[in-house]
PDB file of C-alpha atoms in Angstrom:
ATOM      1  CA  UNK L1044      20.373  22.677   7.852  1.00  0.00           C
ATOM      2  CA  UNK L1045      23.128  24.685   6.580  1.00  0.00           C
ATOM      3  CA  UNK L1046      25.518  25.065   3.618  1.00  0.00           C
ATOM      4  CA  UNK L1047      24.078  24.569   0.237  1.00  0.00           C
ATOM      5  CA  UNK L1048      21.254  23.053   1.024  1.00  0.00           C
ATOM      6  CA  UNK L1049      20.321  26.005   3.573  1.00  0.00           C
ATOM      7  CA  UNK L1050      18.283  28.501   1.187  1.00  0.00           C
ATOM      8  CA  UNK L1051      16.450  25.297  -0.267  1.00  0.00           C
ATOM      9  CA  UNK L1052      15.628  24.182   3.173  1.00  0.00           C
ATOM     10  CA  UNK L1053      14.527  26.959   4.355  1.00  0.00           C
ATOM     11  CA  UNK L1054      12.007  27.548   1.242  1.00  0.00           C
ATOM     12  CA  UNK L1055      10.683  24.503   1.703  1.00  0.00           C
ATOM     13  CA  UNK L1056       9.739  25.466   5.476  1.00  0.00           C
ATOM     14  CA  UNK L1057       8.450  28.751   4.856  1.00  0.00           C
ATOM     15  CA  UNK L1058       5.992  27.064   2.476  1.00  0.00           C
ATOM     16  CA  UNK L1059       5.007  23.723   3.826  1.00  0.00           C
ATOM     17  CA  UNK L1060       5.982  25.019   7.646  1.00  0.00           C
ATOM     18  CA  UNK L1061       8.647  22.295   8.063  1.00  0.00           C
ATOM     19  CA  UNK L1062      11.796  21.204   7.023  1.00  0.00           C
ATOM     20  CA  UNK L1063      12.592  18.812   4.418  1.00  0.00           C
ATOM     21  CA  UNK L1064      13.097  15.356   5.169  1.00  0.00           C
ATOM     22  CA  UNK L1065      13.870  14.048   1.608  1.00  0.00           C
ATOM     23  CA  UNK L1066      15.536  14.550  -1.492  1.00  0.00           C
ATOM     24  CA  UNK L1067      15.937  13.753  -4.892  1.00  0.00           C
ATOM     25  CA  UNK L1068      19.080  14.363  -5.880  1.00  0.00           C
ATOM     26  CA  UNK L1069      20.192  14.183  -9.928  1.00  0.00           C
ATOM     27  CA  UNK L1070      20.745  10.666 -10.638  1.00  0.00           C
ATOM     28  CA  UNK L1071      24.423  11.301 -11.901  1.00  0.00           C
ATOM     29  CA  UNK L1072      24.940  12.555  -8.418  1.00  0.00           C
ATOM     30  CA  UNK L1073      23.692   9.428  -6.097  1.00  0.00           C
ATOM     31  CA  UNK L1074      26.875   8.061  -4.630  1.00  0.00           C
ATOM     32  CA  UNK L1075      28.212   7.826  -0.623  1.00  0.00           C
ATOM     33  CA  UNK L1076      29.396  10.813  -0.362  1.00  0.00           C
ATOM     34  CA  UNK L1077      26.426  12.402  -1.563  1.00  0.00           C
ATOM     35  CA  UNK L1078      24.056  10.173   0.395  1.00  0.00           C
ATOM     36  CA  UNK L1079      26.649  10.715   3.796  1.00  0.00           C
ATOM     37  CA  UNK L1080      26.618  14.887   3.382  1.00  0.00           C
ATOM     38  CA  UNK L1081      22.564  14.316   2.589  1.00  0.00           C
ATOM     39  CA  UNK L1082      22.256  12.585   5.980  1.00  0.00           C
ATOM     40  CA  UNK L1083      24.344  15.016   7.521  1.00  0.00           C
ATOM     41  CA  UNK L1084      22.286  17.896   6.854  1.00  0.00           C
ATOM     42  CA  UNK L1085      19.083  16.096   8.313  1.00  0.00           C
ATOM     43  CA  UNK L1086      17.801  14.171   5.470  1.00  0.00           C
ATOM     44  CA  UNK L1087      15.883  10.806   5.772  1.00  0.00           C
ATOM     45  CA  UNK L1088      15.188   9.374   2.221  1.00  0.00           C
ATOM     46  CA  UNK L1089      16.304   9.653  -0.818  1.00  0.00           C
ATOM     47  CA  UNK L1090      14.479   9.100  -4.066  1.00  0.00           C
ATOM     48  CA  UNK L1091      16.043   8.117  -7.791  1.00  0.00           C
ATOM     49  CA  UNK L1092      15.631   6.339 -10.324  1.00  0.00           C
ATOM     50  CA  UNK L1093      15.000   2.325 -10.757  1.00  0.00           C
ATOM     51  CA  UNK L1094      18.586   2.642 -13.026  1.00  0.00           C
ATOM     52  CA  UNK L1095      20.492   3.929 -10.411  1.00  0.00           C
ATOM     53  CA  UNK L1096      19.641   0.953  -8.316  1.00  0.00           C
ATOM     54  CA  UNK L1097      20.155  -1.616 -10.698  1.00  0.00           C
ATOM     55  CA  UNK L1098      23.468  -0.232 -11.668  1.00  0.00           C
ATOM     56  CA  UNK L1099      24.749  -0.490  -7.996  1.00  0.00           C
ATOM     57  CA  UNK L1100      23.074  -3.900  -7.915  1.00  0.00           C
ATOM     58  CA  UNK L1101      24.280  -4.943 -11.078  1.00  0.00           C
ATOM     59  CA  UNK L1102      20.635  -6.126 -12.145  1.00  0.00           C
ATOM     60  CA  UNK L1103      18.140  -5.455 -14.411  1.00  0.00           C
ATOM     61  CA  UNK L1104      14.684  -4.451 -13.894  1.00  0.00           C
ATOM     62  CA  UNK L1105      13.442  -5.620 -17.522  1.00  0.00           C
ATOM     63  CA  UNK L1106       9.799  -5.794 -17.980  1.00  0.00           C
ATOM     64  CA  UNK L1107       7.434  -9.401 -18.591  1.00  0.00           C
ATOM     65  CA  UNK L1108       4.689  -9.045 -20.249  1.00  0.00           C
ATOM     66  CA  UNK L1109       2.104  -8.135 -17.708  1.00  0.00           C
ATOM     67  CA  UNK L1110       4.266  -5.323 -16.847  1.00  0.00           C
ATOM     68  CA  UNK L1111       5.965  -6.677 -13.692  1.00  0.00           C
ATOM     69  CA  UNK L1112       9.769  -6.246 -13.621  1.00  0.00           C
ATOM     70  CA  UNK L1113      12.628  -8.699 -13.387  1.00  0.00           C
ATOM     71  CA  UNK L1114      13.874  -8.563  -9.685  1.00  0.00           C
ATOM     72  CA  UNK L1115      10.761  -7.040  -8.629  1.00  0.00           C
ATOM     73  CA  UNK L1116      11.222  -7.537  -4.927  1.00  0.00           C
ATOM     74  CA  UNK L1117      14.764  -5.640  -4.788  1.00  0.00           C
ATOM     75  CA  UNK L1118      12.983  -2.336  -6.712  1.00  0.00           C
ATOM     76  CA  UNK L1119      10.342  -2.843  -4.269  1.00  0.00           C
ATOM     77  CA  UNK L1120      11.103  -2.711  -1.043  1.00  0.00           C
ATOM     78  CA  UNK L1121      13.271  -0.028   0.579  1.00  0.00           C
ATOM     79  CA  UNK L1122      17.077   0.062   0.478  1.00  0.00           C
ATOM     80  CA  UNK L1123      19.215   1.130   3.323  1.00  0.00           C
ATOM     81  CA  UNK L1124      23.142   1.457   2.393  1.00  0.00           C
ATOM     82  CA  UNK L1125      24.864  -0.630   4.692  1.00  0.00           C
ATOM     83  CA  UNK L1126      27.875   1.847   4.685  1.00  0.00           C
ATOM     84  CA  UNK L1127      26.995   3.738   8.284  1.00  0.00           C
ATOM     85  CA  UNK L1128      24.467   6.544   6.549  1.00  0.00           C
ATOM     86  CA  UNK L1129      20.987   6.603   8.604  1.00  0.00           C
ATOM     87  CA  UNK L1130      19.261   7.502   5.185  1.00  0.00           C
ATOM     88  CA  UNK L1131      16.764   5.606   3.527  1.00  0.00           C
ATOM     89  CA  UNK L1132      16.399   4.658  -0.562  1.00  0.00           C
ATOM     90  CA  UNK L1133      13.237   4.429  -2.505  1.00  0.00           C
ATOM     91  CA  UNK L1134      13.183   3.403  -5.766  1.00  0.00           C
ATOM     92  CA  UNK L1135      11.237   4.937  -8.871  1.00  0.00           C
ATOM     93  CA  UNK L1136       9.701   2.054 -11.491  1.00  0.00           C
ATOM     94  CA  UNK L1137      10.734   3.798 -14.581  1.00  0.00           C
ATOM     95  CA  UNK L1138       8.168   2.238 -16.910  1.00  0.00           C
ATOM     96  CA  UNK L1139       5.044   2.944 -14.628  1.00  0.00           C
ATOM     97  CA  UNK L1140       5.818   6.638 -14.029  1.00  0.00           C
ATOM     98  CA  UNK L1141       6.285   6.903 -17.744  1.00  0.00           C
ATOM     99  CA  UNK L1142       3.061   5.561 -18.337  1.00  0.00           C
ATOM    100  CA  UNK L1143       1.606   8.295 -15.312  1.00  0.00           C
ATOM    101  CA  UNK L1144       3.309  10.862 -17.081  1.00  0.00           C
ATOM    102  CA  UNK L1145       2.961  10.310 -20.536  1.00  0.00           C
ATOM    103  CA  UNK L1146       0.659   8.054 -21.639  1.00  0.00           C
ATOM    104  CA  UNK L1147      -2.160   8.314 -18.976  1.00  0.00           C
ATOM    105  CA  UNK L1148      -2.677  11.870 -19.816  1.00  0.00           C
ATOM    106  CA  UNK L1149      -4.037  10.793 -23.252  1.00  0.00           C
ATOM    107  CA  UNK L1150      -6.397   8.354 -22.239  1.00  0.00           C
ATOM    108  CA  UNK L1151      -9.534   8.288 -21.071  1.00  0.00           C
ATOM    109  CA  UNK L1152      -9.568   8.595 -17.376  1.00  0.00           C
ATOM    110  CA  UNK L1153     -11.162   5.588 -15.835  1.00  0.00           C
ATOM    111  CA  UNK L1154      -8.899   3.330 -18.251  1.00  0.00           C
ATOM    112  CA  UNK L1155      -5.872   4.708 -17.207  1.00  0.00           C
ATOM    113  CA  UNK L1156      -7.123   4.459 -13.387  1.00  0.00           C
ATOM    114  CA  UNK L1157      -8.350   0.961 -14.259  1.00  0.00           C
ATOM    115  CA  UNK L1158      -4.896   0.143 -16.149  1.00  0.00           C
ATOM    116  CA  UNK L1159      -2.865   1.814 -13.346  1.00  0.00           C
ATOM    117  CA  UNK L1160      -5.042  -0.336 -10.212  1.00  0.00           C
ATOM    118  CA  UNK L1161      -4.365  -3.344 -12.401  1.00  0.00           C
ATOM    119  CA  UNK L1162      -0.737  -2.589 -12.375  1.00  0.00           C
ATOM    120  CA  UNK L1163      -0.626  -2.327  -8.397  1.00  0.00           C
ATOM    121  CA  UNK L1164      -2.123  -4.860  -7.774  1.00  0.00           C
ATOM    122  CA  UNK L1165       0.049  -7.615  -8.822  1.00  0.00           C
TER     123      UNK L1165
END
C-alpha cells in the first residue's frame, strides 16, 4: 500500500503481521471515489454505518417493536457497489451496537447476553 494510507498500513502489519484488508472510513467520507482509491490501495471491505446505507438507498431502517428493523434484509446482507470497485460493504445496525456499547455495560451480564442472543436470533 502506499500514499496516505502507507504509515497506517504498515502499523497495522507490524502488529497483527499482515496487512489490512478493511476499513472504516468516517461516515461523511463514504462515497465512490473514496471506496475506488480504498480498493486501489488493496482494501476488501468496508464498514459504516446503517445511515450511510439507507441514505444511498433512500430507506429507512426504523425499528418494530421486537427490535427488528424496517428493510431488514437490505442492512443485512452484504452490499457490493455495482460501479466497477472489487470492494465489499457491511453494514453496522445502529440501535444494537448502541445497546453493546451503552446499555449492556450496565446490566447484569447474563441479561444482556440473554437480551443480545434474543436479538440474533430473529
Amino acid at each position: 500500500m502506499h500514499g496516505n494510507t502507507a504509515s497506517g498500513a504498515d502499523y497495522h502489519e507490524r502488529v497483527f503481521g499482515a496487512p489490512p484488508n478493511g476499513l472504516w472510513p468516517s461516515e461523511g467520507s463514504v462515497s465512490d471515489q473514496t471506496l475506488a482509491i480504498a480498493a486501489e490501495e488493496g482494501f476488501k471491505w468496508f464498514g459504516t454505518d446503517e445511515g450511510v446505507l439507507g441514505r444511498t438507498l433512500n430507506v429507512g431502517f426504523f425499528r418494530e417493536a421486537s427490535g427488528l428493523p424496517a428493510n431488514a434484509e437490505r442492512l443485512y446482507r452484504r452490499e457490493v457497489p455495482d460501479r466497477g470497485q472489487s470492494i465489499t460493504g457491511f453494514f453496522r445496525d445502529h440501535h444494537l451496537s448502541d445497546l453493546i456499547a451503552f446499555v449492556y455495560s450496565r446490566m447484569d451480564a447474563k441479561a444482556a447476553g440473554s437480551d443480545l442472543h434474543g436479538r440474533l436470533r430473529f
